[in-house]
CSV table of C-alpha atoms in Angstrom, one decimal:
chain,number,residue,atom,x,y,z
A,1,MET,CA,-8.2,-5.4,25.0
A,2,SER,CA,-11.6,-5.9,23.5
A,3,GLU,CA,-11.1,-3.1,21.0
A,4,HIS,CA,-8.3,-5.2,19.4
A,5,HIS,CA,-10.5,-8.3,19.2
A,6,VAL,CA,-10.7,-9.8,15.7
A,7,ASN,CA,-14.0,-11.4,15.0
A,8,PRO,CA,-13.4,-15.1,14.2
A,9,ILE,CA,-16.6,-15.3,12.2
A,10,GLY,CA,-14.8,-13.1,9.7
A,11,LEU,CA,-12.2,-15.8,9.2
A,12,LEU,CA,-14.9,-18.2,8.3
A,13,TRP,CA,-16.2,-15.7,5.6
A,14,TRP,CA,-12.7,-15.3,4.4
A,15,PHE,CA,-12.2,-19.1,4.0
A,16,MET,CA,-15.6,-19.4,2.3
A,17,GLY,CA,-14.6,-16.7,-0.2
A,18,TRP,CA,-11.5,-18.7,-1.2
A,19,ALA,CA,-13.5,-21.9,-1.3
A,20,ARG,CA,-16.0,-20.3,-3.7
A,21,LEU,CA,-13.1,-19.0,-5.9
A,22,ALA,CA,-11.6,-22.5,-5.8
A,23,VAL,CA,-14.8,-24.1,-7.0
A,24,LEU,CA,-15.3,-21.5,-9.7
A,25,HIS,CA,-11.7,-22.0,-10.8
A,26,PHE,CA,-12.0,-25.7,-11.1
A,27,LEU,CA,-15.2,-25.3,-13.0
A,28,GLY,CA,-13.3,-23.1,-15.5
A,29,PHE,CA,-15.2,-19.8,-14.7
A,30,THR,CA,-12.1,-17.9,-13.7
A,31,ASN,CA,-10.1,-18.1,-16.9
A,32,VAL,CA,-8.0,-15.0,-16.7
A,33,SER,CA,-7.2,-12.9,-19.7
A,34,ASP,CA,-5.0,-14.5,-22.3
A,35,LYS,CA,-3.3,-11.1,-22.8
A,36,SER,CA,0.0,-12.0,-21.2
A,37,ILE,CA,1.9,-9.4,-19.4
A,38,GLU,CA,5.6,-9.2,-19.9
A,39,PRO,CA,7.3,-9.4,-16.5
B,1,MET,CA,26.0,2.0,-13.2
B,2,ASN,CA,22.5,0.6,-14.0
B,3,ALA,CA,19.5,0.6,-11.8
B,4,HIS,CA,20.3,-2.8,-10.3
B,5,ASP,CA,23.8,-1.6,-9.4
B,6,TRP,CA,22.3,1.4,-7.6
B,7,ILE,CA,19.9,-0.8,-5.7
B,8,ALA,CA,22.8,-3.1,-4.7
B,9,THR,CA,24.6,-0.1,-3.2
B,10,GLY,CA,21.7,0.2,-0.6
B,11,LEU,CA,20.5,3.5,-2.1
B,12,GLY,CA,16.9,2.7,-1.3
B,13,TRP,CA,17.7,2.2,2.4
B,14,TYR,CA,19.7,5.4,2.6
B,15,LEU,CA,16.8,7.3,1.1
B,16,PHE,CA,14.4,5.5,3.5
B,17,ALA,CA,16.7,6.5,6.4
B,18,ALA,CA,16.7,10.1,5.2
B,19,VAL,CA,12.9,10.3,5.0
B,20,PHE,CA,12.7,8.7,8.5
B,21,VAL,CA,15.2,11.2,10.0
B,22,LEU,CA,13.3,14.1,8.5
B,23,LEU,CA,9.9,12.9,9.7
B,24,TRP,CA,11.0,11.7,13.1
B,25,TRP,CA,13.3,14.5,14.2
B,26,VAL,CA,12.8,17.5,12.0
B,27,ALA,CA,9.0,17.5,11.2
B,28,PRO,CA,6.7,19.3,13.7
B,29,ARG,CA,4.6,17.3,16.2
B,30,LEU,CA,1.0,17.6,17.4
B,31,GLY,CA,0.6,21.0,19.1
B,32,SER,CA,3.2,22.7,17.0
B,33,PRO,CA,1.9,25.8,15.1
B,34,ARG,CA,3.9,24.7,12.1
B,35,LEU,CA,2.1,21.3,11.8
B,36,LYS,CA,-0.7,22.4,9.4
B,37,THR,CA,1.6,24.2,7.1
B,38,PHE,CA,4.0,21.2,7.2
B,39,GLU,CA,1.3,18.8,6.3
B,40,LYS,CA,0.2,20.9,3.3
B,41,GLY,CA,3.8,21.0,2.2
B,42,LEU,CA,4.1,17.3,2.6
B,43,ALA,CA,1.1,16.8,0.4
B,44,VAL,CA,2.7,19.0,-2.3
B,45,PHE,CA,6.0,17.1,-2.0
B,46,ILE,CA,4.3,13.7,-2.4
B,47,ALA,CA,2.3,15.1,-5.4
B,48,ALA,CA,5.4,16.6,-7.0
B,49,ASN,CA,7.4,13.4,-6.5
B,50,TYR,CA,4.6,11.4,-8.1
B,51,ALA,CA,4.1,14.0,-10.9
B,52,PHE,CA,7.9,13.6,-11.7
B,53,TYR,CA,7.3,10.0,-12.5
B,54,HIS,CA,4.5,10.7,-14.9
B,55,VAL,CA,6.3,13.6,-16.7
B,56,SER,CA,9.6,11.6,-16.9
B,57,ALA,CA,7.8,8.4,-18.1
B,58,ALA,CA,5.9,10.4,-20.7
B,59,VAL,CA,9.1,12.1,-22.0
B,60,LEU,CA,11.0,8.9,-22.0
B,61,GLY,CA,8.2,7.2,-23.9
B,62,ASP,CA,7.6,4.7,-21.1
B,63,TRP,CA,4.2,5.9,-20.0
B,64,SER,CA,1.5,3.4,-20.8
B,65,VAL,CA,-2.1,2.6,-19.8
B,66,GLN,CA,-1.0,-0.9,-18.8
B,67,ASP,CA,1.7,0.3,-16.4
B,68,SER,CA,1.3,4.0,-15.5
B,69,LEU,CA,-2.2,4.6,-14.2
B,70,PRO,CA,-2.3,5.2,-10.4
B,71,PHE,CA,-3.8,1.8,-9.6
B,72,HIS,CA,-1.0,0.1,-7.8
B,73,MET,CA,-1.5,0.0,-4.0
B,74,CYS,CA,1.4,2.3,-3.4
B,75,ASN,CA,0.1,4.8,-6.0
B,76,LEU,CA,-3.4,4.7,-4.6
B,77,THR,CA,-1.8,5.3,-1.2
B,78,GLN,CA,0.1,8.3,-2.4
B,79,LEU,CA,-3.1,9.8,-3.8
B,80,MET,CA,-5.0,9.1,-0.5
B,81,LEU,CA,-2.2,10.6,1.6
B,82,ILE,CA,-2.3,13.8,-0.6
B,83,TRP,CA,-6.1,13.9,-0.2
B,84,HIS,CA,-6.0,13.4,3.5
B,85,LEU,CA,-3.2,15.9,4.1
B,86,LEU,CA,-5.1,18.5,2.0
B,87,THR,CA,-8.7,17.9,3.2
B,88,GLY,CA,-8.4,16.0,6.5
B,89,GLN,CA,-10.6,13.2,5.2
B,90,GLN,CA,-10.2,10.4,7.7
B,91,TRP,CA,-11.1,7.5,5.4
B,92,ALA,CA,-8.1,8.3,3.2
B,93,PHE,CA,-5.8,8.2,6.2
B,94,ARG,CA,-7.2,5.0,7.5
B,95,ILE,CA,-6.8,3.0,4.3
B,96,SER,CA,-3.4,4.5,3.6
B,97,ALA,CA,-2.2,3.8,7.1
B,98,ILE,CA,-2.5,0.0,6.4
B,99,TRP,CA,-1.8,-0.1,2.7
B,100,GLY,CA,1.2,2.2,2.8
B,101,PRO,CA,3.4,0.6,5.4
B,102,LEU,CA,2.5,-3.0,4.5
B,103,GLY,CA,2.6,-2.6,0.7
B,104,GLY,CA,5.5,-0.1,0.6
B,105,ILE,CA,7.8,-2.2,2.6
B,106,GLN,CA,7.4,-5.1,0.1
B,107,ALA,CA,8.4,-2.8,-2.7
B,108,LEU,CA,11.4,-1.6,-0.8
B,109,PHE,CA,12.7,-5.1,-0.2
B,110,THR,CA,11.9,-6.4,-3.7
B,111,PRO,CA,11.8,-3.4,-6.0
B,112,GLY,CA,10.2,-4.2,-9.3
B,113,ILE,CA,12.7,-2.1,-11.3
B,114,GLU,CA,14.4,-3.1,-14.5
B,115,ALA,CA,18.1,-2.6,-15.0
B,116,ASP,CA,17.7,0.2,-17.6
B,117,TYR,CA,15.5,2.3,-15.4
B,118,TRP,CA,16.6,5.9,-15.4
B,119,PHE,CA,18.5,6.9,-12.3
B,120,PRO,CA,16.3,9.8,-11.2
B,121,LEU,CA,13.3,7.5,-11.5
B,122,VAL,CA,15.1,4.9,-9.2
B,123,VAL,CA,15.4,7.7,-6.6
B,124,GLN,CA,11.7,8.7,-7.2
B,125,PHE,CA,10.7,5.0,-6.7
B,126,PHE,CA,12.5,4.8,-3.3
B,127,VAL,CA,11.4,8.2,-2.1
B,128,SER,CA,7.7,7.5,-2.9
B,129,HIS,CA,7.8,4.1,-1.3
B,130,SER,CA,9.6,5.4,1.8
B,131,LEU,CA,6.9,8.1,2.0
B,132,VAL,CA,4.0,5.7,1.8
B,133,VAL,CA,5.6,3.6,4.6
B,134,LEU,CA,6.7,6.4,6.9
B,135,VAL,CA,4.1,9.2,6.4
B,136,PRO,CA,1.1,7.3,7.9
B,137,ILE,CA,3.3,6.2,10.8
B,138,TYR,CA,4.4,9.8,11.3
B,139,LEU,CA,0.8,11.0,11.2
B,140,MET,CA,-0.2,8.4,13.9
B,141,VAL,CA,2.8,8.7,16.2
B,142,ARG,CA,3.7,12.3,15.9
B,143,ALA,CA,0.7,14.1,14.5
B,144,GLY,CA,-2.3,12.7,16.5
B,145,ARG,CA,-4.0,10.6,13.9
B,146,ARG,CA,-5.9,7.5,15.1
B,147,LEU,CA,-7.2,4.3,13.6
B,148,PRO,CA,-10.7,3.1,14.4
B,149,LYS,CA,-11.4,0.2,16.7
B,150,ARG,CA,-12.1,-3.2,15.2
B,151,PHE,CA,-10.5,-2.1,11.9
B,152,PHE,CA,-9.2,-5.6,10.9
B,153,TRP,CA,-12.1,-6.9,8.9
B,154,PRO,CA,-13.2,-3.5,7.5
B,155,ILE,CA,-9.7,-2.9,6.0
B,156,ILE,CA,-9.5,-6.5,4.7
B,157,GLY,CA,-12.9,-6.0,3.1
B,158,TYR,CA,-12.0,-2.7,1.4
B,159,THR,CA,-8.8,-4.2,0.2
B,160,HIS,CA,-10.6,-7.2,-1.4
B,161,LEU,CA,-13.2,-5.0,-3.0
B,162,VAL,CA,-10.5,-2.8,-4.6
B,163,ALA,CA,-8.6,-6.0,-5.7
B,164,LEU,CA,-11.8,-7.3,-7.3
B,165,VAL,CA,-12.4,-4.1,-9.2
B,166,LEU,CA,-8.8,-3.9,-10.3
B,167,HIS,CA,-8.9,-7.5,-11.5
B,168,LEU,CA,-11.8,-6.6,-13.8
B,169,ILE,CA,-10.0,-3.4,-14.9
B,170,ASN,CA,-6.8,-5.4,-15.6
B,171,ARG,CA,-8.8,-7.9,-17.7
B,172,SER,CA,-10.1,-5.2,-19.9
B,173,LEU,CA,-6.8,-3.2,-20.1
B,174,GLY,CA,-4.4,-6.2,-20.3
B,175,SER,CA,-2.7,-4.7,-17.2
B,176,ASN,CA,-1.6,-6.1,-13.9
B,177,TYR,CA,-2.4,-3.4,-11.3
B,178,MET,CA,-2.1,-4.5,-7.7
B,179,TYR,CA,-0.7,-7.7,-9.2
B,180,VAL,CA,-4.0,-9.4,-9.0
B,181,ASN,CA,-4.0,-10.9,-12.5
B,182,GLN,CA,-0.4,-12.2,-12.6
B,183,PRO,CA,2.4,-12.6,-10.0
B,184,PRO,CA,4.6,-9.5,-9.8
B,185,PRO,CA,7.9,-9.7,-11.7
B,186,VAL,CA,10.0,-10.0,-8.5
B,187,ASP,CA,11.6,-12.8,-6.6
B,188,HIS,CA,9.7,-12.7,-3.3
B,189,PRO,CA,9.4,-15.4,-0.7
B,190,LEU,CA,5.6,-15.0,-0.6
B,191,LEU,CA,5.1,-15.8,-4.3
B,192,HIS,CA,4.2,-19.4,-5.0
B,193,GLY,CA,2.5,-20.7,-8.1
B,194,SER,CA,0.5,-19.1,-10.8
B,195,TRP,CA,-2.9,-17.4,-10.7
B,196,PRO,CA,-4.9,-17.7,-8.4
B,197,TYR,CA,-2.7,-19.8,-6.1
B,198,TYR,CA,-0.1,-17.1,-5.5
B,199,LEU,CA,-3.0,-14.8,-4.5
B,200,PHE,CA,-4.0,-17.1,-1.7
B,201,TRP,CA,-0.6,-16.9,-0.1
B,202,ILE,CA,-0.4,-13.2,-0.5
B,203,ASP,CA,-3.8,-13.0,1.1
B,204,VAL,CA,-2.7,-15.2,4.1
B,205,ALA,CA,0.3,-12.9,4.5
B,206,LEU,CA,-2.0,-9.8,4.2
B,207,LEU,CA,-4.2,-11.1,7.1
B,208,ALA,CA,-1.2,-11.9,9.2
B,209,LEU,CA,0.6,-8.6,8.5
B,210,VAL,CA,-2.6,-6.4,9.0
B,211,ALA,CA,-3.2,-8.2,12.4
B,212,LEU,CA,0.4,-7.7,13.4
B,213,PHE,CA,0.4,-4.0,12.3
B,214,LEU,CA,-2.9,-3.3,14.2
B,215,TRP,CA,-1.6,-5.0,17.2
B,216,GLY,CA,1.8,-3.3,17.0
B,217,PHE,CA,0.1,0.2,16.7
B,218,ARG,CA,-2.7,-0.6,19.2
B,219,ARG,CA,-1.8,2.5,21.1
B,220,TYR,CA,-2.9,4.6,18.2
B,221,THR,CA,-6.4,3.2,17.9
B,222,HIS,CA,-9.3,5.2,19.5
B,223,PRO,CA,-9.6,4.2,23.2
B,224,GLU,CA,-12.8,2.5,24.4
B,225,GLY,CA,-15.5,5.0,25.1
B,226,GLU,CA,-14.1,7.7,22.8
B,227,GLY,CA,-16.1,8.2,19.6
B,228,ASN,CA,-14.3,7.9,16.3
B,229,PRO,CA,-14.4,11.0,14.1
B,230,SER,CA,-16.9,10.4,11.4
B,231,VAL,CA,-15.8,10.0,7.8
B,232,GLY,CA,-15.2,13.4,6.3
B,233,GLU,CA,-14.4,15.1,9.6
B,234,ALA,CA,-11.1,16.9,9.6
């Protein structure tokens, strides 16, 4: 079954990615465009 | 009847069932001399169905840079499927094999169609999304295509890279391709909160669904000891 193995280190990278985005967001660096899109 | 009435009749699922029956029982299998011709014809059909959207939207005055460029996951998948079927490029199959079934099924359950949508375009929507779900599965199960081993993080990585590029494109166009700048305009159980919170839950679902899909289709990954065809090999 080793070929279906998912590397758990990847999950750490994934969490770190979201943590970085969260920090940037709270610091105000991720202000998305003000151009609102009509749903 | 408006588009929502048509959706309520179950039209989308009838079309899905029709595409399923055609691919499962009528389409040729690996080893059939008709397979190559069928695959080319399938590429032309996907392209014609997609072209119909563009021509109709243009004629109806609904075509816009913000909505109609082929940057949604299911549109990119259609283009990659056409490319794979015509050229045999493996990368195009591999990405569409994950994006198509997982993205297309969301659209079939919660179609982002407005009530005044033109009926032929409602049919086009359901046919195209049925194709992106079912064609990659047909290619794996019936036509001999295989996914690479240890594909989980590579496909997650490609998906995030495309999402990041589309986020930047969306910021400059004022668009919302791949729904990475605003939540999609549908009532979906996965959607919670505004940007970027809803993306986190979509991403959690993406990880879970990709893992489940790769596990479910583990028979169709390359077995241990067998080399994967290199990118670009037919």
